[in-house]
MMTF fields as JSON, N, C-alpha, C and O atoms, coordinates in Angstrom:
{
  "mmtfVersion": "1.0.0",
  "mmtfProducer": "UNKNOWN",
  "numBonds": 431,
  "numAtoms": 432,
  "numGroups": 108,
  "numChains": 1,
  "numModels": 1,
  "chainsPerModel": [1],
  "groupsPerChain": [108],
  "chainIdList": ["A"],
  "bondAtomList": [4, 2, 8, 6, 12, 10, 16, 14, 20, 18, 24, 22, 28, 26, 32, 30, 36, 34, 40, 38, 44, 42, 48, 46, 52, 50, 56, 54, 60, 58, 64, 62, 68, 66, 72, 70, 76, 74, 80, 78, 84, 82, 88, 86, 92, 90, 96, 94, 100, 98, 104, 102, 108, 106, 112, 110, 116, 114, 120, 118, 124, 122, 128, 126, 132, 130, 136, 134, 140, 138, 144, 142, 148, 146, 152, 150, 156, 154, 160, 158, 164, 162, 168, 166, 172, 170, 176, 174, 180, 178, 184, 182, 188, 186, 192, 190, 196, 194, 200, 198, 204, 202, 208, 206, 212, 210, 216, 214, 220, 218, 224, 222, 228, 226, 232, 230, 236, 234, 240, 238, 244, 242, 248, 246, 252, 250, 256, 254, 260, 258, 264, 262, 268, 266, 272, 270, 276, 274, 280, 278, 284, 282, 288, 286, 292, 290, 296, 294, 300, 298, 304, 302, 308, 306, 312, 310, 316, 314, 320, 318, 324, 322, 328, 326, 332, 330, 336, 334, 340, 338, 344, 342, 348, 346, 352, 350, 356, 354, 360, 358, 364, 362, 368, 366, 372, 370, 376, 374, 380, 378, 384, 382, 388, 386, 392, 390, 396, 394, 400, 398, 404, 402, 408, 406, 412, 410, 416, 414, 420, 418, 424, 422, 428, 426],
  "bondOrderList": [1, 1, 1, 1, 1, 1, 1, 1, 1, 1, 1, 1, 1, 1, 1, 1, 1, 1, 1, 1, 1, 1, 1, 1, 1, 1, 1, 1, 1, 1, 1, 1, 1, 1, 1, 1, 1, 1, 1, 1, 1, 1, 1, 1, 1, 1, 1, 1, 1, 1, 1, 1, 1, 1, 1, 1, 1, 1, 1, 1, 1, 1, 1, 1, 1, 1, 1, 1, 1, 1, 1, 1, 1, 1, 1, 1, 1, 1, 1, 1, 1, 1, 1, 1, 1, 1, 1, 1, 1, 1, 1, 1, 1, 1, 1, 1, 1, 1, 1, 1, 1, 1, 1, 1, 1, 1, 1],
  "groupList": [{"groupName": "THR", "atomNameList": ["N", "CA", "C", "O"], "elementList": ["N", "C", "C", "O"], "formalChargeList": [0, 0, 0, 0], "bondAtomList": [1, 0, 2, 1, 3, 2], "bondOrderList": [1, 1, 2], "singleLetterCode": "T", "chemCompType": "L-PEPTIDE LINKING"}, {"groupName": "SER", "atomNameList": ["N", "CA", "C", "O"], "elementList": ["N", "C", "C", "O"], "formalChargeList": [0, 0, 0, 0], "bondAtomList": [1, 0, 2, 1, 3, 2], "bondOrderList": [1, 1, 2], "singleLetterCode": "S", "chemCompType": "L-PEPTIDE LINKING"}, {"groupName": "ILE", "atomNameList": ["N", "CA", "C", "O"], "elementList": ["N", "C", "C", "O"], "formalChargeList": [0, 0, 0, 0], "bondAtomList": [1, 0, 2, 1, 3, 2], "bondOrderList": [1, 1, 2], "singleLetterCode": "I", "chemCompType": "L-PEPTIDE LINKING"}, {"groupName": "TYR", "atomNameList": ["N", "CA", "C", "O"], "elementList": ["N", "C", "C", "O"], "formalChargeList": [0, 0, 0, 0], "bondAtomList": [1, 0, 2, 1, 3, 2], "bondOrderList": [1, 1, 2], "singleLetterCode": "Y", "chemCompType": "L-PEPTIDE LINKING"}, {"groupName": "PRO", "atomNameList": ["N", "CA", "C", "O"], "elementList": ["N", "C", "C", "O"], "formalChargeList": [0, 0, 0, 0], "bondAtomList": [1, 0, 2, 1, 3, 2], "bondOrderList": [1, 1, 2], "singleLetterCode": "P", "chemCompType": "L-PEPTIDE LINKING"}, {"groupName": "ALA", "atomNameList": ["N", "CA", "C", "O"], "elementList": ["N", "C", "C", "O"], "formalChargeList": [0, 0, 0, 0], "bondAtomList": [1, 0, 2, 1, 3, 2], "bondOrderList": [1, 1, 2], "singleLetterCode": "A", "chemCompType": "L-PEPTIDE LINKING"}, {"groupName": "PHE", "atomNameList": ["N", "CA", "C", "O"], "elementList": ["N", "C", "C", "O"], "formalChargeList": [0, 0, 0, 0], "bondAtomList": [1, 0, 2, 1, 3, 2], "bondOrderList": [1, 1, 2], "singleLetterCode": "F", "chemCompType": "L-PEPTIDE LINKING"}, {"groupName": "VAL", "atomNameList": ["N", "CA", "C", "O"], "elementList": ["N", "C", "C", "O"], "formalChargeList": [0, 0, 0, 0], "bondAtomList": [1, 0, 2, 1, 3, 2], "bondOrderList": [1, 1, 2], "singleLetterCode": "V", "chemCompType": "L-PEPTIDE LINKING"}, {"groupName": "ASN", "atomNameList": ["N", "CA", "C", "O"], "elementList": ["N", "C", "C", "O"], "formalChargeList": [0, 0, 0, 0], "bondAtomList": [1, 0, 2, 1, 3, 2], "bondOrderList": [1, 1, 2], "singleLetterCode": "N", "chemCompType": "L-PEPTIDE LINKING"}, {"groupName": "LEU", "atomNameList": ["N", "CA", "C", "O"], "elementList": ["N", "C", "C", "O"], "formalChargeList": [0, 0, 0, 0], "bondAtomList": [1, 0, 2, 1, 3, 2], "bondOrderList": [1, 1, 2], "singleLetterCode": "L", "chemCompType": "L-PEPTIDE LINKING"}, {"groupName": "ASP", "atomNameList": ["N", "CA", "C", "O"], "elementList": ["N", "C", "C", "O"], "formalChargeList": [0, 0, 0, 0], "bondAtomList": [1, 0, 2, 1, 3, 2], "bondOrderList": [1, 1, 2], "singleLetterCode": "D", "chemCompType": "L-PEPTIDE LINKING"}, {"groupName": "TRP", "atomNameList": ["N", "CA", "C", "O"], "elementList": ["N", "C", "C", "O"], "formalChargeList": [0, 0, 0, 0], "bondAtomList": [1, 0, 2, 1, 3, 2], "bondOrderList": [1, 1, 2], "singleLetterCode": "W", "chemCompType": "L-PEPTIDE LINKING"}, {"groupName": "GLY", "atomNameList": ["N", "CA", "C", "O"], "elementList": ["N", "C", "C", "O"], "formalChargeList": [0, 0, 0, 0], "bondAtomList": [1, 0, 2, 1, 3, 2], "bondOrderList": [1, 1, 2], "singleLetterCode": "G", "chemCompType": "PEPTIDE LINKING"}, {"groupName": "LYS", "atomNameList": ["N", "CA", "C", "O"], "elementList": ["N", "C", "C", "O"], "formalChargeList": [0, 0, 0, 0], "bondAtomList": [1, 0, 2, 1, 3, 2], "bondOrderList": [1, 1, 2], "singleLetterCode": "K", "chemCompType": "L-PEPTIDE LINKING"}, {"groupName": "ARG", "atomNameList": ["N", "CA", "C", "O"], "elementList": ["N", "C", "C", "O"], "formalChargeList": [0, 0, 0, 0], "bondAtomList": [1, 0, 2, 1, 3, 2], "bondOrderList": [1, 1, 2], "singleLetterCode": "R", "chemCompType": "L-PEPTIDE LINKING"}, {"groupName": "GLN", "atomNameList": ["N", "CA", "C", "O"], "elementList": ["N", "C", "C", "O"], "formalChargeList": [0, 0, 0, 0], "bondAtomList": [1, 0, 2, 1, 3, 2], "bondOrderList": [1, 1, 2], "singleLetterCode": "Q", "chemCompType": "L-PEPTIDE LINKING"}, {"groupName": "GLU", "atomNameList": ["N", "CA", "C", "O"], "elementList": ["N", "C", "C", "O"], "formalChargeList": [0, 0, 0, 0], "bondAtomList": [1, 0, 2, 1, 3, 2], "bondOrderList": [1, 1, 2], "singleLetterCode": "E", "chemCompType": "L-PEPTIDE LINKING"}, {"groupName": "MET", "atomNameList": ["N", "CA", "C", "O"], "elementList": ["N", "C", "C", "O"], "formalChargeList": [0, 0, 0, 0], "bondAtomList": [1, 0, 2, 1, 3, 2], "bondOrderList": [1, 1, 2], "singleLetterCode": "M", "chemCompType": "L-PEPTIDE LINKING"}, {"groupName": "CYS", "atomNameList": ["N", "CA", "C", "O"], "elementList": ["N", "C", "C", "O"], "formalChargeList": [0, 0, 0, 0], "bondAtomList": [1, 0, 2, 1, 3, 2], "bondOrderList": [1, 1, 2], "singleLetterCode": "C", "chemCompType": "L-PEPTIDE LINKING"}],
  "groupTypeList": [0, 1, 0, 2, 3, 4, 5, 6, 7, 8, 9, 2, 10, 8, 1, 2, 3, 11, 9, 12, 13, 1, 0, 12, 8, 14, 7, 9, 0, 9, 10, 5, 1, 14, 8, 12, 6, 2, 2, 13, 10, 0, 12, 4, 12, 2, 4, 1, 2, 10, 15, 10, 8, 7, 6, 16, 6, 5, 6, 1, 14, 13, 2, 12, 12, 14, 12, 17, 12, 9, 3, 7, 0, 14, 15, 0, 9, 16, 10, 10, 12, 6, 0, 2, 15, 9, 1, 10, 3, 10, 4, 8, 16, 12, 5, 18, 6, 0, 2, 1, 4, 13, 16, 5, 10, 16, 2, 10],
  "groupIdList": [1, 2, 3, 4, 5, 6, 7, 8, 9, 10, 11, 12, 13, 14, 15, 16, 17, 18, 19, 20, 21, 22, 23, 24, 25, 26, 27, 28, 29, 30, 31, 32, 33, 34, 35, 36, 37, 38, 39, 40, 41, 42, 43, 44, 45, 46, 47, 48, 49, 50, 51, 52, 53, 54, 55, 56, 57, 58, 59, 60, 61, 62, 63, 64, 65, 66, 67, 68, 69, 70, 71, 72, 73, 74, 75, 76, 77, 78, 79, 80, 81, 82, 83, 84, 85, 86, 87, 88, 89, 90, 91, 92, 93, 94, 95, 96, 97, 98, 99, 100, 101, 102, 103, 104, 105, 106, 107, 108],
  "secStructList": [7, 6, 6, 6, 1, 6, 6, 6, 1, 4, 4, 4, 6, 6, 2, 2, 2, 2, 6, 1, 1, 7, 7, 1, 1, 7, 7, 3, 3, 3, 3, 3, 3, 6, 6, 3, 3, 3, 3, 3, 3, 1, 1, 7, 7, 7, 7, 2, 2, 2, 2, 6, 6, 1, 1, 1, 6, 6, 7, 7, 7, 1, 6, 6, 7, 7, 1, 7, 6, 6, 6, 2, 2, 2, 2, 2, 2, 2, 6, 6, 6, 7, 7, 3, 3, 3, 7, 7, 7, 7, 6, 6, 1, 7, 7, 3, 3, 3, 3, 7, 7, 7, 7, 6, 6, 6, 7, 7],
  "xCoordList": [12.355, 13.546, 13.446, 13.732, 12.812, 12.945, 12.661, 13.126, 11.529, 10.774, 11.58, 11.749, 11.892, 12.835, 14.119, 14.685, 14.672, 15.82, 16.057, 16.983, 14.658, 15.81, 14.493, 13.903, 14.082, 13.322, 13.753, 13.083, 15.623, 16.195, 18.031, 18.989, 17.888, 18.649, 18.193, 19.052, 17.003, 15.899, 16.97, 18.138, 15.909, 16.648, 17.239, 16.767, 18.718, 19.877, 20.775, 21.336, 20.78, 20.573, 20.657, 21.701, 18.766, 18.557, 19.299, 19.349, 19.543, 19.921, 21.488, 21.699, 22.72, 23.849, 24.129, 25.156, 23.193, 22.882, 22.604, 23.637, 21.261, 20.965, 22.002, 21.884, 23.209, 24.094, 25.125, 25.552, 25.546, 26.155, 25.865, 26.52, 24.61, 24.085, 24.298, 24.437, 24.241, 24.495, 25.58, 26.562, 25.455, 26.951, 26.604, 25.593, 28.173, 28.418, 28.199, 28.669, 27.292, 28.11, 26.438, 25.235, 27.362, 26.512, 26.374, 27.416, 24.857, 24.867, 23.593, 22.848, 23.533, 22.612, 22.76, 23.545, 21.297, 20.642, 19.969, 18.938, 20.398, 19.504, 18.801, 19.445, 17.495, 17.071, 15.652, 15.072, 15.506, 14.666, 12.943, 13.407, 12.24, 10.85, 10.069, 9.308, 9.159, 8.19, 6.77, 5.778, 7.312, 6.255, 7.307, 6.716, 8.423, 8.574, 10.397, 10.949, 11.147, 12.556, 12.16, 11.166, 13.376, 13.547, 14.665, 15.797, 14.491, 15.596, 16.025, 15.692, 16.874, 16.95, 18.513, 19.575, 18.166, 19.586, 19.758, 19.096, 20.626, 20.711, 20.813, 21.478, 19.91, 20.792, 19.297, 18.729, 18.87, 18.284, 17.054, 16.158, 17.017, 14.807, 14.723, 15.408, 12.896, 11.741, 10.954, 10.647, 10.702, 10.105, 8.234, 7.504, 8.084, 6.142, 5.637, 4.606, 6.508, 5.479, 5.284, 4.297, 6.628, 6.597, 6.165, 6.199, 5.814, 5.479, 4.513, 4.566, 3.388, 2.494, 2.924, 2.526, 3.895, 4.454, 5.534, 6.2, 6.258, 7.348, 7.393, 8.346, 6.251, 5.623, 5.127, 4.854, 5.359, 4.469, 5.187, 6.203, 4.755, 5.943, 5.669, 4.621, 7.29, 8.561, 8.006, 7.786, 7.735, 8.755, 9.876, 10.433, 10.259, 11.913, 12.188, 11.784, 13.071, 14.484, 15.083, 15.371, 15.881, 17.566, 17.545, 16.428, 18.648, 19.221, 19.549, 20.678, 19.003, 18.94, 17.667, 17.316, 16.881, 16.293, 15.112, 15.013, 13.957, 13.64, 12.661, 11.844, 12.471, 11.096, 10.34, 9.292, 10.882, 10.38, 11.113, 10.411, 11.98, 12.722, 11.675, 11.553, 10.796, 9.705, 8.604, 8.155, 8.224, 7.555, 7.341, 6.43, 7.997, 8.336, 8.014, 7.321, 9.145, 9.513, 8.424, 8.721, 7.13, 5.558, 5.324, 4.56, 5.383, 3.671, 4.126, 3.46, 5.733, 5.939, 6.141, 6.646, 5.674, 5.773, 4.775, 4.565, 3.616, 1.818, 1.165, 0.162, 1.737, 2.093, 2.096, 1.142, 3.468, 3.296, 3.084, 3.902, 1.948, 1.645, 2.535, 2.415, 3.283, 3.995, 3.343, 2.51, 3.591, 3.9, 5.039, 5.944, 5.349, 6.316, 5.915, 5.929, 5.753, 5.391, 7.094, 8.108, 6.952, 7.699, 7.06, 6.406, 7.698, 7.665, 7.628, 8.385, 6.443, 6.483, 7.544, 7.96, 7.978, 8.924, 9.664, 9.161, 10.874, 11.604, 12.972, 13.907, 12.748, 13.876, 15.695, 16.641, 15.219, 16.278, 17.35, 18.222, 16.496, 16.821, 16.18, 15.35, 17.279, 16.637, 15.211, 14.451, 15.164, 14.344, 14.155, 15.077, 12.756, 12.972, 12.141, 11.11, 12.261, 10.981, 10.604, 11.285, 9.859, 9.307, 8.251, 7.043, 9.328, 8.504, 7.469, 7.544, 6.584, 6.261, 5.117, 4.077, 4.875, 3.465, 2.654, 2.576, 1.408, 0.057, 0.024, 1.0, -1.872, -1.881, -2.947, -3.677, -3.074, -3.509, -5.498, -5.908, -5.968, -7.285, -6.821, -6.698, -6.65, -6.149, -5.491, -5.331, -5.331, -4.471, -5.762, -6.568, -5.702, -6.787, -6.577, -7.377],
  "yCoordList": [-19.727, -19.986, -19.373, -18.295, -20.831, -21.117, -19.63, -19.225, -19.063, -18.177, -16.321, -15.515, -16.391, -14.972, -14.76, -13.847, -16.081, -15.719, -15.356, -14.679, -16.128, -15.941, -14.22, -13.996, -13.434, -12.129, -11.825, -10.881, -11.777, -10.713, -10.846, -10.077, -11.931, -12.038, -11.346, -10.552, -11.248, -10.433, -9.232, -8.94, -8.687, -7.264, -6.733, -5.743, -7.263, -7.124, -6.967, -5.932, -8.233, -7.497, -6.744, -6.17, -6.312, -4.832, -3.561, -2.335, -3.999, -2.454, -2.147, -1.008, -3.405, -2.779, -3.136, -3.74, -2.735, -2.91, -1.304, -0.641, -0.579, 0.115, 1.851, 3.028, 1.011, 1.599, 2.372, 3.517, 0.955, 1.316, 2.258, 2.487, 2.901, 3.735, 5.552, 6.679, 5.144, 6.033, 6.614, 6.129, 8.228, 8.665, 9.025, 9.206, 8.985, 10.184, 8.256, 7.171, 8.634, 7.808, 6.214, 6.294, 5.031, 3.658, 3.632, 3.651, 3.56, 2.734, 1.171, 1.375, 0.364, -0.624, -1.064, -1.125, -1.275, -1.497, -2.533, -2.674, -3.297, -4.497, -3.854, -3.032, -4.194, -3.717, -4.473, -5.114, -4.459, -5.616, -4.264, -3.163, -4.354, -4.242, -4.138, -3.932, -4.083, -4.674, -5.177, -5.875, -4.379, -4.848, -5.827, -6.38, -6.038, -6.854, -6.741, -6.419, -6.886, -6.462, -5.473, -5.241, -5.215, -3.539, -3.561, -3.649, -3.51, -3.666, -2.786, -2.883, -1.505, -0.072, 0.558, 0.675, 0.807, 1.663, 3.534, 4.383, 3.741, 4.858, 5.828, 6.734, 4.98, 4.519, 5.682, 6.403, 5.52, 6.707, 6.658, 7.22, 5.793, 5.306, 5.171, 5.312, 4.511, 4.714, 5.819, 6.134, 6.219, 7.546, 7.203, 6.369, 7.985, 7.301, 6.941, 6.306, 7.434, 7.312, 5.916, 5.374, 5.119, 4.057, 2.778, 1.551, 3.573, 2.548, 1.439, 0.326, 2.043, 0.819, -0.287, -1.438, 0.103, -1.741, -1.972, -2.433, -1.703, -2.137, -3.722, -4.335, -4.004, -5.159, -6.938, -8.126, -5.717, -5.963, -7.376, -7.37, -7.881, -9.004, -8.446, -8.195, -8.315, -7.52, -6.106, -5.571, -5.366, -4.378, -4.003, -4.573, -3.186, -3.125, -1.943, -1.523, -1.397, -0.745, -0.276, 0.889, -1.83, -1.885, -1.997, -2.453, -1.795, -2.722, -3.97, -4.195, -4.332, -6.014, -6.549, -7.72, -5.536, -6.42, -7.181, -6.884, -8.349, -8.741, -8.71, -9.627, -7.785, -7.947, -9.283, -9.664, -9.778, -10.924, -10.905, -10.661, -11.044, -10.585, -10.556, -11.39, -8.486, -8.302, -9.216, -9.491, -9.675, -9.793, -11.361, -11.373, -12.8, -13.239, -13.653, -14.485, -12.326, -12.846, -11.833, -11.339, -11.607, -10.562, -11.936, -12.254, -12.621, -13.443, -14.286, -14.34, -14.948, -16.278, -16.008, -16.901, -14.274, -14.11, -14.296, -15.16, -13.357, -13.624, -15.5, -16.076, -15.612, -18.23, -18.258, -18.659, -17.742, -18.262, -16.867, -16.235, -16.721, -15.748, -13.996, -13.369, -13.714, -12.401, -11.421, -11.964, -10.27, -8.576, -8.53, -8.992, -8.098, -6.554, -4.987, -4.558, -4.63, -2.794, -2.403, -2.845, -1.578, -0.616, 0.981, 1.595, 1.287, 3.05, 4.114, 4.202, 5.151, 5.578, 6.876, 7.564, 7.221, 7.737, 9.157, 10.187, 9.229, 10.412, 10.51, 9.711, 11.876, 12.048, 11.572, 11.138, 12.113, 12.208, 10.704, 10.606, 9.766, 8.798, 7.938, 8.255, 6.232, 5.076, 4.713, 5.36, 3.336, 2.74, 1.895, 1.09, 1.614, 0.928, -0.011, 0.432, -1.139, -1.904, -3.292, -3.551, -3.54, -4.151, -5.17, -5.176, -6.193, -7.453, -7.143, -6.277, -8.501, -8.405, -9.347, -8.852, -10.292, -10.861, -10.449, -9.221, -11.364, -10.548, -10.387, -10.687, -9.553, -10.039, -11.113, -11.623, -11.449, -12.465, -13.482, -14.605, -12.123, -11.696, -12.264, -13.413, -11.397, -11.684, -13.59, -14.293, -13.805, -15.385, -16.385, -16.658, -16.893, -17.733, -18.857, -19.79],
  "zCoordList": [29.089, 28.869, 27.258, 26.736, 26.717, 25.429, 24.413, 23.347, 25.513, 24.896, 24.732, 23.818, 26.342, 26.47, 26.713, 27.314, 25.966, 25.616, 24.37, 23.921, 23.545, 21.292, 21.901, 20.844, 22.696, 22.151, 22.609, 23.027, 23.582, 23.988, 23.01, 23.083, 22.325, 21.238, 20.297, 19.915, 19.593, 18.823, 19.429, 19.174, 20.392, 20.644, 21.372, 21.93, 21.693, 21.298, 19.925, 19.567, 19.239, 18.362, 17.791, 17.482, 17.215, 16.508, 17.842, 17.734, 18.429, 19.397, 18.605, 18.189, 18.405, 18.69, 16.967, 16.661, 15.962, 14.395, 15.029, 15.123, 15.494, 15.228, 16.05, 15.711, 17.521, 17.834, 17.008, 17.153, 15.648, 14.813, 13.828, 12.811, 14.288, 12.978, 13.971, 13.494, 15.266, 15.933, 15.773, 15.21, 16.486, 16.968, 18.823, 19.502, 19.078, 20.453, 21.374, 21.029, 22.576, 23.496, 23.501, 23.751, 23.083, 22.773, 23.729, 24.385, 24.635, 25.359, 24.889, 23.931, 25.315, 25.744, 27.667, 28.613, 27.229, 28.786, 28.818, 28.162, 29.491, 30.457, 31.727, 32.379, 32.111, 33.289, 33.74, 32.864, 34.08, 34.913, 36.094, 36.391, 36.307, 36.504, 36.939, 35.995, 38.293, 38.998, 37.905, 38.115, 36.616, 35.285, 34.311, 33.384, 34.383, 33.18, 32.896, 33.948, 32.018, 31.85, 30.157, 29.469, 30.138, 29.713, 28.989, 29.466, 28.255, 26.573, 26.059, 24.878, 26.282, 25.837, 25.398, 26.008, 24.358, 24.046, 23.795, 24.392, 22.951, 23.535, 20.878, 20.375, 20.373, 19.475, 19.058, 19.879, 17.197, 16.881, 17.03, 16.4, 18.106, 18.171, 17.383, 16.369, 17.872, 16.081, 16.059, 17.209, 15.603, 15.146, 15.232, 14.696, 15.897, 16.468, 14.93, 14.71, 13.919, 12.112, 12.052, 11.554, 12.773, 12.593, 13.806, 13.716, 14.779, 16.247, 16.081, 16.602, 15.058, 14.963, 14.048, 14.232, 12.864, 12.386, 12.584, 11.657, 14.121, 13.525, 14.288, 14.768, 14.198, 14.438, 13.35, 13.175, 13.049, 11.401, 10.427, 9.731, 10.552, 9.444, 8.022, 7.427, 7.605, 6.698, 6.445, 5.358, 8.325, 7.865, 8.317, 9.256, 7.82, 8.493, 7.822, 6.737, 8.789, 8.13, 8.187, 7.914, 8.96, 8.083, 7.234, 6.989, 5.457, 5.291, 4.275, 3.839, 4.132, 4.25, 4.999, 4.856, 5.922, 6.78, 6.039, 4.849, 6.65, 6.452, 7.379, 7.285, 8.406, 8.844, 9.225, 8.705, 9.988, 10.754, 12.015, 12.997, 12.164, 13.753, 15.423, 16.32, 15.109, 15.765, 16.125, 17.238, 14.819, 14.548, 15.13, 15.957, 14.891, 15.942, 17.354, 17.94, 17.711, 18.7, 19.538, 20.626, 18.866, 19.587, 19.146, 20.057, 18.674, 18.308, 19.976, 21.01, 19.614, 20.378, 21.68, 22.359, 22.534, 23.329, 23.711, 24.563, 23.078, 22.735, 23.182, 23.602, 22.994, 23.177, 23.891, 24.556, 24.478, 26.233, 27.214, 27.882, 27.045, 27.926, 28.453, 29.505, 27.347, 27.847, 26.685, 25.96, 26.483, 26.177, 25.633, 26.328, 24.535, 24.467, 24.105, 22.952, 24.629, 24.166, 23.854, 24.393, 22.959, 22.488, 22.346, 21.503, 23.792, 24.554, 23.583, 22.616, 23.98, 22.723, 22.262, 23.195, 20.917, 20.6, 20.956, 20.506, 21.771, 22.57, 21.615, 21.548, 20.836, 20.411, 20.538, 19.881, 22.118, 22.862, 23.787, 24.651, 22.84, 23.753, 22.409, 21.557, 22.734, 21.513, 22.185, 22.905, 21.618, 22.155, 22.753, 22.88, 23.491, 24.486, 24.934, 25.439, 24.908, 24.845, 26.669, 27.661, 26.408, 27.645, 27.578, 27.343, 27.929, 27.882, 29.798, 30.669, 29.596, 30.437, 30.939, 30.503, 31.536, 31.489, 31.386, 31.421, 31.17, 29.985, 31.286, 31.973, 32.166, 32.765, 33.291, 32.441, 34.477, 34.601, 33.872, 33.576, 33.956, 33.146, 31.94, 31.515, 31.614, 29.828, 29.732, 28.735, 30.739, 29.856, 29.765, 30.654, 28.273, 28.042, 29.07, 29.138]
}
């Protein structure tokens, strides 16, 4: 709980921010699958050019953003045996993140 909850808070906060910058139908979806938790929105999404950088320290496209949220989220999840992944960019959909347990053979 102490790991997953802050990750959700950060992802939801980011989604709300970017939904505020978008037009049209604004939807934030929290879901689950056999692979883990899914957090997605109908915002502008994260372009392919930023896909590799989004989890890096000090990277942000938010006005006034510090670029620490997704970095800290990823590090904390990984320390507790989880991964966070960003789905490939689709210009017709917003950002979609999946939080899932690491595979048993990956855990030290």
